[in-house]
Coordinates of C-alpha atoms in Angstrom, one line a residue:
M1 CA -6.8 5.7 31.1
K2 CA -4.1 2.9 32.3
D3 CA -1.4 4.2 34.4
A4 CA 2.1 2.6 32.8
K5 CA 5.8 3.2 33.6
Q6 CA 7.2 6.3 30.8
T7 CA 9.9 4.6 28.7
D8 CA 10.7 7.6 26.7
N9 CA 10.7 11.1 27.8
S10 CA 11.6 13.1 25.2
S11 CA 9.2 15.5 23.5
S12 CA 6.0 14.4 20.8
S13 CA 7.3 11.3 20.9
I14 CA 4.8 7.7 21.1
Q15 CA 5.3 5.3 24.5
I16 CA 4.8 2.5 24.3
Y17 CA 4.0 0.2 27.4
S18 CA 4.2 -3.9 27.5
K19 CA 5.2 -6.4 29.5
T20 CA 8.5 -8.7 28.6
S21 CA 9.6 -11.9 29.6
D22 CA 12.0 -12.3 33.1
G23 CA 13.4 -15.9 31.8
H24 CA 17.2 -17.0 33.4
S25 CA 18.4 -17.7 29.9
K26 CA 18.6 -16.0 26.8
I27 CA 16.5 -19.3 25.0
G28 CA 13.7 -19.3 28.4
N29 CA 13.6 -16.1 27.1
F30 CA 13.0 -16.7 23.5
I31 CA 10.9 -19.5 24.2
D32 CA 8.8 -17.1 26.1
S33 CA 8.9 -14.5 23.9
F34 CA 6.2 -16.5 22.0
K35 CA 4.2 -16.5 25.0
R36 CA 0.8 -14.6 24.3
A37 CA 1.3 -10.7 25.8
D38 CA -0.8 -8.7 27.5
Q39 CA -4.0 -8.3 25.3
T40 CA -3.9 -4.0 26.9
E41 CA -6.1 -2.2 25.7
T42 CA -6.1 0.8 22.6
T43 CA -5.9 4.3 24.0
S44 CA -4.7 7.8 23.2
D45 CA -4.4 10.8 24.5
L46 CA -1.6 14.1 24.4
E47 CA -0.2 14.7 27.0
N48 CA 2.5 17.3 27.2
G49 CA 3.1 17.5 23.7
K50 CA 3.5 13.8 23.7
E51 CA 1.3 11.4 22.5
V52 CA 0.4 8.1 24.1
I53 CA -0.5 4.3 22.5
Y54 CA -0.7 1.8 24.4
S55 CA -0.8 -1.6 21.9
P56 CA 0.1 -5.3 22.3
L57 CA 1.2 -4.9 19.2
E58 CA 5.3 -4.0 18.4
Q59 CA 5.4 -1.0 17.2
N60 CA 9.0 -0.1 16.7
L61 CA 9.3 1.6 12.7
K62 CA 11.0 4.6 13.1
D63 CA 11.5 8.1 10.8
R64 CA 14.0 6.8 8.5
H65 CA 12.0 3.5 7.9
I66 CA 8.4 5.4 7.5
Q67 CA 10.1 7.6 4.9
M68 CA 11.6 4.4 2.4
I69 CA 8.1 2.9 3.0
A70 CA 6.8 6.5 1.3
I71 CA 8.8 6.7 -1.3
A72 CA 9.2 3.0 -2.5
G73 CA 7.6 0.6 -0.8
C74 CA 5.6 -1.1 -2.8
V75 CA 6.7 -0.3 -6.0
G76 CA 7.9 -4.0 -8.0
L77 CA 5.0 -5.8 -9.9
G78 CA 3.1 -3.5 -11.3
L79 CA 5.5 -1.1 -12.4
F80 CA 8.3 -2.7 -13.5
I81 CA 6.7 -6.0 -15.0
S82 CA 2.9 -6.0 -15.9
Q83 CA 4.0 -2.3 -17.2
G84 CA 5.1 -3.5 -20.3
S85 CA 1.2 -5.5 -20.8
A86 CA -0.3 -2.4 -20.8
L87 CA 1.8 -0.2 -23.6
A88 CA 1.5 -3.1 -26.0
T89 CA -2.4 -2.7 -24.9
S90 CA -3.2 0.7 -24.5
G91 CA 0.5 2.8 -26.4
P92 CA 1.8 5.9 -25.1
G93 CA -0.5 7.8 -24.1
G94 CA -2.8 5.6 -22.7
L95 CA -0.4 4.2 -20.8
V96 CA 0.4 8.8 -19.6
I97 CA -3.5 9.6 -18.8
S98 CA -4.3 5.7 -16.8
Y99 CA -1.0 6.3 -14.9
S100 CA -1.8 10.1 -14.7
V101 CA -5.6 10.2 -13.5
I102 CA -4.3 7.3 -11.4
G103 CA -1.8 8.9 -9.4
L104 CA -3.6 11.3 -8.6
L105 CA -5.9 9.7 -7.5
L106 CA -4.1 8.1 -4.8
Y107 CA -2.1 11.3 -3.5
F108 CA -6.0 12.2 -2.6
I109 CA -6.7 8.9 -1.2
V110 CA -3.1 9.0 0.9
Q111 CA -4.2 12.4 2.7
S112 CA -7.5 11.3 3.3
L113 CA -6.2 8.0 4.8
G114 CA -3.9 10.3 6.6
Q115 CA -6.4 12.6 8.2
L116 CA -8.5 9.7 9.7
T117 CA -4.8 7.5 10.4
S118 CA -4.2 10.8 13.0
A119 CA -7.5 11.5 14.5
F120 CA -8.2 7.6 15.3
P121 CA -4.3 5.4 16.0
V122 CA -7.0 2.8 16.4
Q123 CA -4.9 -0.9 16.8
G124 CA -4.4 -2.4 13.7
N125 CA -5.2 -0.5 10.4
F126 CA -7.4 1.6 8.5
L127 CA -9.9 -1.2 8.2
V128 CA -12.0 -0.4 11.0
Y129 CA -12.6 3.1 9.5
N130 CA -15.7 1.4 7.2
V131 CA -17.1 -0.7 10.8
R132 CA -17.8 2.5 12.2
F133 CA -17.5 5.4 10.2
I134 CA -20.2 3.3 6.9
D135 CA -21.3 0.4 8.1
E136 CA -20.6 -3.2 9.4
S137 CA -21.3 -4.6 6.4
W138 CA -19.7 -2.9 3.9
G139 CA -16.6 -3.0 6.6
F140 CA -16.8 -6.8 6.9
A141 CA -16.4 -6.5 3.4
M142 CA -14.0 -4.4 2.3
N143 CA -12.1 -6.4 5.7
W144 CA -12.0 -9.3 3.9
N145 CA -11.4 -7.6 0.3
Y146 CA -8.6 -5.8 1.7
C147 CA -7.1 -9.8 2.8
F148 CA -8.0 -11.6 0.0
Q149 CA -5.5 -8.6 -1.8
W150 CA -2.7 -9.2 0.0
L151 CA -2.8 -12.7 1.1
V152 CA -2.4 -13.8 -2.7
T153 CA 0.2 -11.1 -3.5
L154 CA 2.9 -13.1 -1.9
P155 CA 2.6 -16.5 -3.5
L156 CA 2.1 -14.3 -7.1
S157 CA 5.4 -12.3 -5.7
L158 CA 7.4 -15.5 -5.2
V159 CA 6.8 -17.0 -8.5
S160 CA 7.3 -13.5 -10.3
A161 CA 10.8 -13.4 -8.7
S162 CA 11.3 -17.1 -9.4
L163 CA 10.3 -16.0 -13.6
T164 CA 12.9 -12.9 -13.0
I165 CA 15.4 -15.0 -12.8
Q166 CA 14.7 -17.4 -16.4
F167 CA 16.2 -13.9 -17.6
W168 CA 20.0 -15.7 -17.0
G169 CA 18.5 -19.2 -18.6
S170 CA 18.9 -20.8 -15.6
S171 CA 18.0 -24.4 -16.4
I172 CA 17.5 -24.8 -12.3
N173 CA 13.7 -25.9 -11.5
P174 CA 11.4 -22.4 -10.2
V175 CA 10.5 -24.5 -7.6
V176 CA 13.6 -23.9 -5.4
W177 CA 14.0 -20.6 -6.4
V178 CA 10.6 -20.6 -4.6
A179 CA 11.6 -22.4 -1.9
I180 CA 14.5 -20.1 -1.6
F181 CA 13.1 -16.9 -1.7
Y182 CA 10.2 -18.0 0.7
V183 CA 12.4 -19.2 3.2
I184 CA 14.4 -15.5 2.8
I185 CA 10.8 -14.2 3.2
V186 CA 9.9 -16.0 6.4
A187 CA 13.3 -15.0 8.2
I188 CA 12.5 -11.2 7.6
N189 CA 9.8 -11.3 8.8
I190 CA 10.0 -13.9 12.1
F191 CA 11.6 -10.7 14.1
G192 CA 8.3 -8.9 13.7
I193 CA 7.6 -5.0 13.1
K194 CA 11.5 -4.3 13.0
G195 CA 12.4 -6.9 10.3
Y196 CA 9.7 -5.7 8.1
G197 CA 11.3 -2.2 8.8
E198 CA 14.5 -3.0 8.1
A199 CA 14.2 -5.0 5.0
E200 CA 11.9 -2.1 2.9
F201 CA 14.4 0.0 3.8
I202 CA 17.6 -1.4 2.3
F203 CA 14.9 -2.9 -0.6
S204 CA 13.5 0.6 -0.7
L205 CA 16.8 2.1 -1.2
I206 CA 18.1 0.6 -4.1
K207 CA 14.9 0.7 -5.7
V208 CA 15.4 4.6 -5.1
I209 CA 18.7 4.9 -6.1
A210 CA 18.1 2.0 -9.3
I211 CA 14.7 4.6 -10.8
V212 CA 16.2 7.7 -10.8
G213 CA 19.1 6.2 -12.0
F214 CA 17.1 4.9 -14.8
C215 CA 15.6 8.2 -15.7
I216 CA 19.3 10.0 -16.2
F217 CA 20.0 7.0 -18.3
A218 CA 17.2 7.3 -19.7
I219 CA 17.1 11.0 -21.5
I220 CA 20.3 10.3 -22.4
V221 CA 20.0 7.7 -24.5
V222 CA 16.4 9.3 -25.8
A223 CA 18.6 12.7 -26.4
G224 CA 20.8 10.1 -28.8
A225 CA 23.4 8.1 -27.1
G226 CA 22.3 4.8 -27.7
E227 CA 22.9 2.9 -31.2
Q228 CA 19.6 3.5 -31.8
G229 CA 20.9 7.0 -32.2
Y230 CA 18.2 10.4 -31.7
I231 CA 14.8 8.5 -30.6
G232 CA 13.2 12.7 -29.4
G233 CA 9.3 11.4 -29.7
R234 CA 10.1 9.2 -32.7
F235 CA 8.1 5.8 -31.0
W236 CA 4.9 8.9 -30.5
H237 CA 4.7 8.7 -34.2
N238 CA 5.0 5.1 -35.1
P239 CA 3.4 2.6 -34.1
G240 CA 1.9 5.4 -32.4
T241 CA 0.1 7.5 -29.8
F242 CA -2.4 5.2 -28.9
S243 CA -2.2 1.3 -29.6
H244 CA -6.5 0.4 -29.5
G245 CA -8.4 3.7 -28.8
F246 CA -10.6 4.7 -26.0
K247 CA -10.9 1.0 -25.2
G248 CA -7.0 0.3 -24.8
V249 CA -7.0 3.2 -21.8
C250 CA -10.5 1.7 -20.2
S251 CA -8.0 -1.4 -20.1
V252 CA -5.4 -0.6 -18.2
F253 CA -6.3 1.8 -15.7
V254 CA -7.3 -1.6 -13.4
N255 CA -3.6 -2.0 -14.2
A256 CA -2.0 1.5 -12.6
A257 CA -4.1 1.1 -9.3
F258 CA -1.7 -2.4 -9.3
S259 CA 0.8 -0.6 -9.7
F260 CA 0.2 2.2 -7.4
A261 CA -1.0 -0.8 -5.3
G262 CA 0.6 -0.4 -1.9
T263 CA 1.5 3.1 -1.4
E264 CA -1.4 3.8 1.8
L265 CA 0.5 2.2 3.9
C266 CA 2.8 5.0 4.4
A267 CA 0.0 5.9 6.6
L268 CA -0.4 2.3 8.2
A269 CA 3.6 2.0 8.7
A270 CA 3.5 5.7 9.6
A271 CA 0.5 4.9 12.6
E272 CA 2.8 2.4 13.3
S273 CA 6.0 5.9 14.1
K274 CA 7.0 6.5 16.9
N275 CA 5.3 10.3 16.0
P276 CA 2.4 9.7 14.3
R277 CA 1.4 13.0 13.7
R278 CA 5.4 13.8 12.5
A279 CA 5.6 10.7 10.3
L280 CA 2.4 10.7 8.2
T281 CA 3.7 15.2 7.8
K282 CA 6.7 14.1 5.8
A283 CA 5.7 9.8 4.5
I284 CA 2.6 11.9 2.4
K285 CA 5.1 14.2 1.1
Q286 CA 7.4 12.0 0.1
V287 CA 3.9 10.0 -1.6
F288 CA 4.3 13.5 -3.5
W289 CA 7.4 12.7 -4.9
R290 CA 7.2 8.7 -5.4
I291 CA 4.2 9.8 -7.9
I292 CA 6.1 11.9 -10.4
I293 CA 9.6 10.7 -9.9
F294 CA 8.9 6.5 -9.5
Y295 CA 6.4 5.9 -11.6
M296 CA 5.4 9.2 -13.6
L297 CA 9.1 10.7 -14.8
S298 CA 9.5 6.9 -15.2
T299 CA 6.5 5.5 -17.4
I300 CA 7.4 8.9 -19.8
M301 CA 10.9 7.6 -20.1
I302 CA 9.5 3.8 -21.0
C303 CA 6.5 5.7 -23.6
F304 CA 10.3 7.5 -25.1
L305 CA 12.6 4.5 -25.2
V306 CA 10.1 1.2 -25.8
P307 CA 7.6 0.8 -29.0
Y308 CA 4.4 -0.7 -27.9
D309 CA 4.5 -2.9 -30.7
D310 CA 7.7 -4.1 -29.8
P311 CA 8.3 -8.2 -29.5
K312 CA 9.5 -8.6 -26.4
L313 CA 7.0 -7.0 -24.4
L314 CA 3.8 -8.8 -22.2
S315 CA 1.6 -9.5 -24.2
N316 CA 3.5 -8.9 -27.5
S317 CA 5.3 -12.9 -26.7
S318 CA 5.4 -15.7 -24.8
T319 CA 8.3 -14.0 -22.0
S320 CA 7.8 -12.1 -18.9
A321 CA 10.7 -8.9 -20.1
S322 CA 10.2 -6.1 -18.1
P323 CA 9.8 -2.8 -19.9
F324 CA 12.7 -1.4 -18.4
V325 CA 15.5 -3.7 -19.3
V326 CA 13.9 -3.9 -22.8
A327 CA 14.4 -0.1 -23.4
I328 CA 17.8 -0.9 -22.0
Q329 CA 19.0 -3.8 -24.4
N330 CA 17.1 -1.2 -27.1
S331 CA 19.8 1.2 -26.2
G332 CA 22.9 -1.1 -26.7
T333 CA 23.9 -1.3 -23.6
K334 CA 25.3 -4.9 -22.7
V335 CA 25.4 -5.4 -18.7
L336 CA 23.3 -2.9 -17.7
P337 CA 20.8 -5.3 -18.7
S338 CA 21.3 -7.9 -15.7
I339 CA 22.4 -5.3 -13.1
F340 CA 18.5 -4.0 -13.7
N341 CA 17.2 -7.5 -13.5
V342 CA 19.2 -7.9 -9.9
V343 CA 17.0 -4.4 -8.7
I344 CA 13.9 -6.0 -10.2
L345 CA 14.3 -9.3 -8.5
I346 CA 15.2 -7.5 -5.3
A347 CA 11.8 -5.0 -5.6
V348 CA 9.7 -8.2 -6.3
L349 CA 11.1 -9.4 -3.1
S350 CA 10.0 -5.9 -2.1
V351 CA 6.5 -6.3 -2.7
A352 CA 6.5 -9.9 -1.3
N353 CA 8.2 -8.5 2.2
A354 CA 5.3 -5.8 2.2
S355 CA 2.2 -7.8 1.6
V356 CA 3.3 -9.9 4.5
Y357 CA 3.1 -6.9 6.9
A358 CA -0.1 -6.0 4.7
S359 CA -2.0 -9.6 5.1
Y360 CA -1.1 -10.2 8.6
R361 CA -2.5 -6.6 10.3
P362 CA -6.2 -6.7 8.7
L363 CA -6.0 -10.4 10.0
V364 CA -5.3 -9.0 13.2
S365 CA -8.3 -6.5 12.2
L366 CA -10.9 -8.6 10.8
A367 CA -10.4 -10.8 14.6
H368 CA -10.6 -7.0 16.8
A369 CA -13.4 -6.9 14.9
G370 CA -15.0 -10.2 15.1
H371 CA -15.3 -10.4 12.2
G372 CA -12.8 -13.9 12.5
P373 CA -11.6 -16.3 13.7
K374 CA -10.9 -15.4 18.2
I375 CA -7.3 -17.1 17.5
L376 CA -6.1 -14.4 14.4
K377 CA -6.0 -12.3 18.2
Y378 CA -2.7 -13.5 19.3
V379 CA 0.0 -11.8 19.6
D380 CA 2.7 -12.8 21.8
R381 CA 5.6 -10.7 24.5
N382 CA 7.2 -9.6 21.2
G383 CA 4.4 -7.3 19.4
R384 CA 3.6 -10.2 16.9
P385 CA 0.6 -11.6 15.7
L386 CA 2.2 -15.2 15.2
V387 CA -1.5 -16.7 14.4
A388 CA -1.9 -14.2 11.3
L389 CA 1.6 -14.6 10.5
L390 CA 1.9 -17.8 10.3
V391 CA -1.8 -17.8 8.4
T392 CA -0.3 -15.3 5.7
L393 CA 2.8 -17.9 5.1
L394 CA 0.9 -20.4 4.7
I395 CA -0.9 -18.9 2.2
G396 CA 2.0 -17.9 0.7
L397 CA 2.3 -21.5 0.1
L398 CA 0.8 -21.5 -2.9
G399 CA 3.5 -20.2 -4.3
F400 CA 4.8 -23.8 -4.9
V401 CA 1.7 -24.7 -7.6
S402 CA 4.6 -23.3 -9.8
A403 CA 5.5 -27.1 -10.2
S404 CA 2.4 -27.6 -11.5
P405 CA 0.8 -27.6 -14.9
K406 CA -2.5 -26.0 -13.8
Q407 CA 0.2 -23.0 -12.9
E408 CA -1.5 -20.5 -15.1
T409 CA -5.2 -21.2 -14.8
V410 CA -4.8 -21.5 -10.0
F411 CA -2.6 -17.5 -10.7
N412 CA -5.6 -15.8 -13.2
W413 CA -8.2 -16.6 -10.6
L414 CA -5.5 -15.5 -7.6
L415 CA -5.3 -12.9 -9.9
A416 CA -9.2 -11.8 -10.4
L417 CA -9.1 -12.3 -6.7
S418 CA -6.9 -9.0 -6.1
G419 CA -7.7 -7.0 -9.4
L420 CA -10.2 -4.5 -8.3
S421 CA -10.0 -5.1 -4.9
T422 CA -7.4 -2.0 -4.9
I423 CA -10.6 0.0 -6.3
F424 CA -12.7 -0.8 -3.9
T425 CA -10.4 0.0 -0.9
W426 CA -9.9 3.3 -2.0
F427 CA -13.6 4.3 -2.5
S428 CA -13.4 2.7 0.9
I429 CA -11.0 5.3 2.2
S430 CA -12.2 8.4 0.9
L431 CA -16.3 7.3 1.1
A432 CA -14.5 7.0 5.8
H433 CA -12.9 10.5 5.8
I434 CA -16.1 12.3 4.4
R435 CA -18.4 10.5 6.5
V436 CA -16.4 11.0 9.7
T437 CA -15.8 14.6 8.7
Y438 CA -19.4 15.4 8.5
A439 CA -20.0 13.4 11.8
F440 CA -17.9 16.2 13.3
K441 CA -19.3 18.6 11.6
I442 CA -23.1 17.2 12.6
Q443 CA -22.2 16.3 16.1
G444 CA -20.6 20.1 17.0
V445 CA -17.1 18.5 17.0
P446 CA -14.4 21.0 16.2
L447 CA -12.4 20.1 12.8
N448 CA -9.3 21.1 14.6
Q449 CA -9.9 18.3 16.6
F450 CA -7.5 16.4 13.1
P451 CA -4.3 16.3 14.1
F452 CA -3.9 16.5 10.0
R453 CA -5.5 18.1 7.7
A454 CA -5.9 16.6 4.1
T455 CA -4.8 18.9 1.0
G456 CA -8.7 19.9 -0.2
N457 CA -10.2 18.4 2.8
T458 CA -13.3 16.8 1.9
L459 CA -13.3 18.2 -2.0
G460 CA -10.4 15.9 -2.6
A461 CA -12.2 13.0 -1.3
Y462 CA -15.0 13.5 -3.7
F463 CA -12.5 13.6 -6.7
S464 CA -11.3 10.5 -5.5
L465 CA -14.2 9.1 -5.3
V466 CA -15.8 9.6 -8.0
I467 CA -12.0 8.4 -9.9
N468 CA -13.5 4.9 -8.5
I469 CA -16.2 5.2 -9.5
L470 CA -15.3 5.6 -12.9
V471 CA -12.3 2.8 -13.1
L472 CA -15.3 0.2 -12.1
I473 CA -17.9 1.3 -15.0
A474 CA -14.5 1.6 -17.3
Q475 CA -13.7 -2.3 -16.5
F476 CA -16.3 -3.3 -16.4
Y477 CA -16.8 -2.0 -19.8
V478 CA -13.5 -4.4 -21.6
G479 CA -14.9 -7.0 -19.7
L480 CA -17.9 -7.3 -22.1
Y481 CA -16.3 -5.6 -24.7
P482 CA -12.3 -6.5 -24.7
V483 CA -9.9 -5.2 -26.4
D484 CA -8.6 -7.7 -28.7
G485 CA -12.6 -8.0 -29.7
K486 CA -13.0 -11.6 -28.7
E487 CA -17.0 -12.3 -27.6
K488 CA -15.6 -13.7 -23.4
D489 CA -17.4 -16.6 -21.9
I490 CA -18.3 -16.2 -17.4
A491 CA -15.6 -17.4 -17.0
T492 CA -13.4 -14.9 -18.4
F493 CA -15.6 -12.2 -17.3
L494 CA -14.8 -13.3 -14.1
Q495 CA -11.2 -12.8 -14.1
V496 CA -11.7 -9.3 -15.3
Y497 CA -14.5 -8.5 -12.7
L498 CA -14.3 -11.3 -9.5
A499 CA -13.5 -8.9 -7.0
A500 CA -16.6 -7.1 -7.9
P501 CA -19.0 -10.3 -7.4
V502 CA -16.6 -12.2 -4.3
V503 CA -17.3 -7.7 -2.1
L504 CA -21.2 -8.7 -2.7
V505 CA -21.4 -11.6 -1.8
F506 CA -19.6 -11.1 1.5
Y507 CA -21.8 -7.9 1.7
L508 CA -25.5 -9.3 1.1
G509 CA -24.0 -12.5 3.5
H510 CA -23.2 -10.4 6.4
K511 CA -26.5 -8.8 6.3
I512 CA -28.7 -11.7 6.1
W513 CA -26.6 -13.2 8.6
T514 CA -26.8 -10.5 11.3
R515 CA -30.5 -8.8 10.4
N516 CA -28.9 -5.7 9.7
W517 CA -30.2 -4.3 7.3
K518 CA -29.2 -0.4 7.7
L519 CA -27.7 0.9 5.3
Y520 CA -25.1 3.8 6.4
V521 CA -24.1 4.3 10.1
R522 CA -26.1 8.0 10.5
A523 CA -24.4 10.8 11.2
E524 CA -25.4 12.0 14.5
E525 CA -25.5 8.0 15.6
M526 CA -21.4 8.0 15.1
D527 CA -19.1 6.5 17.8
I528 CA -16.2 9.3 16.9
T529 CA -14.8 9.4 20.8
T530 CA -13.9 5.7 21.7
D531 CA -10.4 5.5 20.2
R532 CA -9.6 9.4 19.2
L533 CA -6.8 11.6 20.1
M534 CA -8.1 13.7 22.1
V535 CA -6.4 17.1 21.4
D536 CA -5.7 20.2 23.7
I537 CA -6.3 22.4 21.5
D538 CA -4.4 25.7 23.8
M539 CA -1.1 22.7 24.6
Y540 CA -1.3 21.7 20.8
K541 CA -1.6 25.5 19.1
Q542 CA 2.1 25.7 21.4
L543 CA 3.4 23.0 20.0
L544 CA 3.0 24.1 16.8
T545 CA 4.1 27.6 18.4
D546 CA 7.4 26.1 19.6
E547 CA 8.0 23.8 16.0
K548 CA 7.4 27.1 13.5
Q549 CA 9.9 28.5 16.1
V550 CA 12.9 25.9 16.2
W551 CA 12.1 25.1 11.9
E552 CA 12.9 29.0 11.8
S553 CA 16.5 29.1 14.0
K554 CA 17.0 26.3 10.8
P555 CA 19.6 26.8 7.7
W556 CA 17.8 27.6 4.5
Y557 CA 19.0 24.8 2.8
Y558 CA 17.2 22.3 5.6
R559 CA 14.3 24.8 5.5
L560 CA 14.1 23.9 1.7
Y561 CA 14.7 20.3 1.7
H562 CA 11.9 19.8 4.8
T563 CA 9.6 22.2 2.8
W564 CA 9.1 18.8 -0.2
C565 CA 10.5 16.3 0.9

């Protein structure tokens, strides 16, 4: 391990080591900050209760950033807008079933990812685990799959934000709004991880207040406070619980996955914090509440307030009205729909902001793994991966196709690229968790070398693995036999299932190019030493004992809050 000057003497913190510019003026320092940073080797250790990481990438996320990202980060397009289409397709019963299954699946996914990142806080993100613990070709395919998933999210979010403006009947060309929002996203991310963290903190706080407020409002309206009188379970009986039966339920699993997509960023962001172990524990607790309150409770309330045949829902009409706004409008409230539409606009911009962060991180990882151009590894002296960031923002310019008459065709194919990407990503996280745990046992490494242990251990990972496979089968089924009963040609089928052949092409292409025909990395040959956070068991136990004593000294209300949050 390289010697370096310690920058933080506080216990249980991460010290980041980097060289700074010695410019003679602010302008000179600003210009010098864009020069290449020293590509310091990433290593880690645990000494005297301190976690130490060496990395040129900027790591300035604070605990408050991690907490808000875990609670409400990436809540946007899927929940606020496309849920209307899912409700119309499956009915309230199908929507609740699909969201419940995917929510439980995701909880175990984040647990698995937390265990992986706590032991292997490698530079970049969790995509490197696919190469090391599963197979290099599979890792190559997953790296590009994850990049595609987030690269197309930025232009999609920008256009969705411009369409959200149309709620107020704006006569301004949508391209103007795309340009304004694009400049805002660029301005936020030019400040690096700190800009992302501060923006997401504000965005997420607004979303938290709005969703909690909506749930309270919905309960009051269901009880009879709105113009519709007492609603109760009226819409579950008329028009009914299910819209298209079993096929309708199968059709919205991917929509639910799209709504939950990005939740894994809490573990990625926690690895960027000053204390990954503590940040992970807290963030994953908050993912539980995110699933229960922000997704399940709000979804159930929508199912009580909006019938699946409401003409204003997406899929029932040509409008893009959010089911949340439809629910408020149906209650007869006059001003609140506009206020909540502002929240939806902020939520969509939040997803756009998060997509930039989630895109340039894996691009850097691609370069380090040798799966992409080396120039993507360029990191400046402020810790910003400039080239990867530039590539991400250039892809964002696709948002300007909103001015083209072919915009619907272009965006259908962009959506097709990202449709199943989340499922493949989650599948790989579960598989990597299972494989590395097995390798620890085979190589005689005690499992207490994982600073964070997943709930259910590998049983949760096996459960999520099976659910991911079932979702892939269900999507293939509705791709062949669509809900509307009409036969589909190959083009429309690919718009449902495009991610699968893309992954297969990248996987087989890498196998042929490298001539590496091994299907997986054998447990006894797996590298579980490089970049692992080496834990001194005795010192680690002492650290936990000290933390327990501090915990017991706190008042009961503090312990109650932090037990759950």
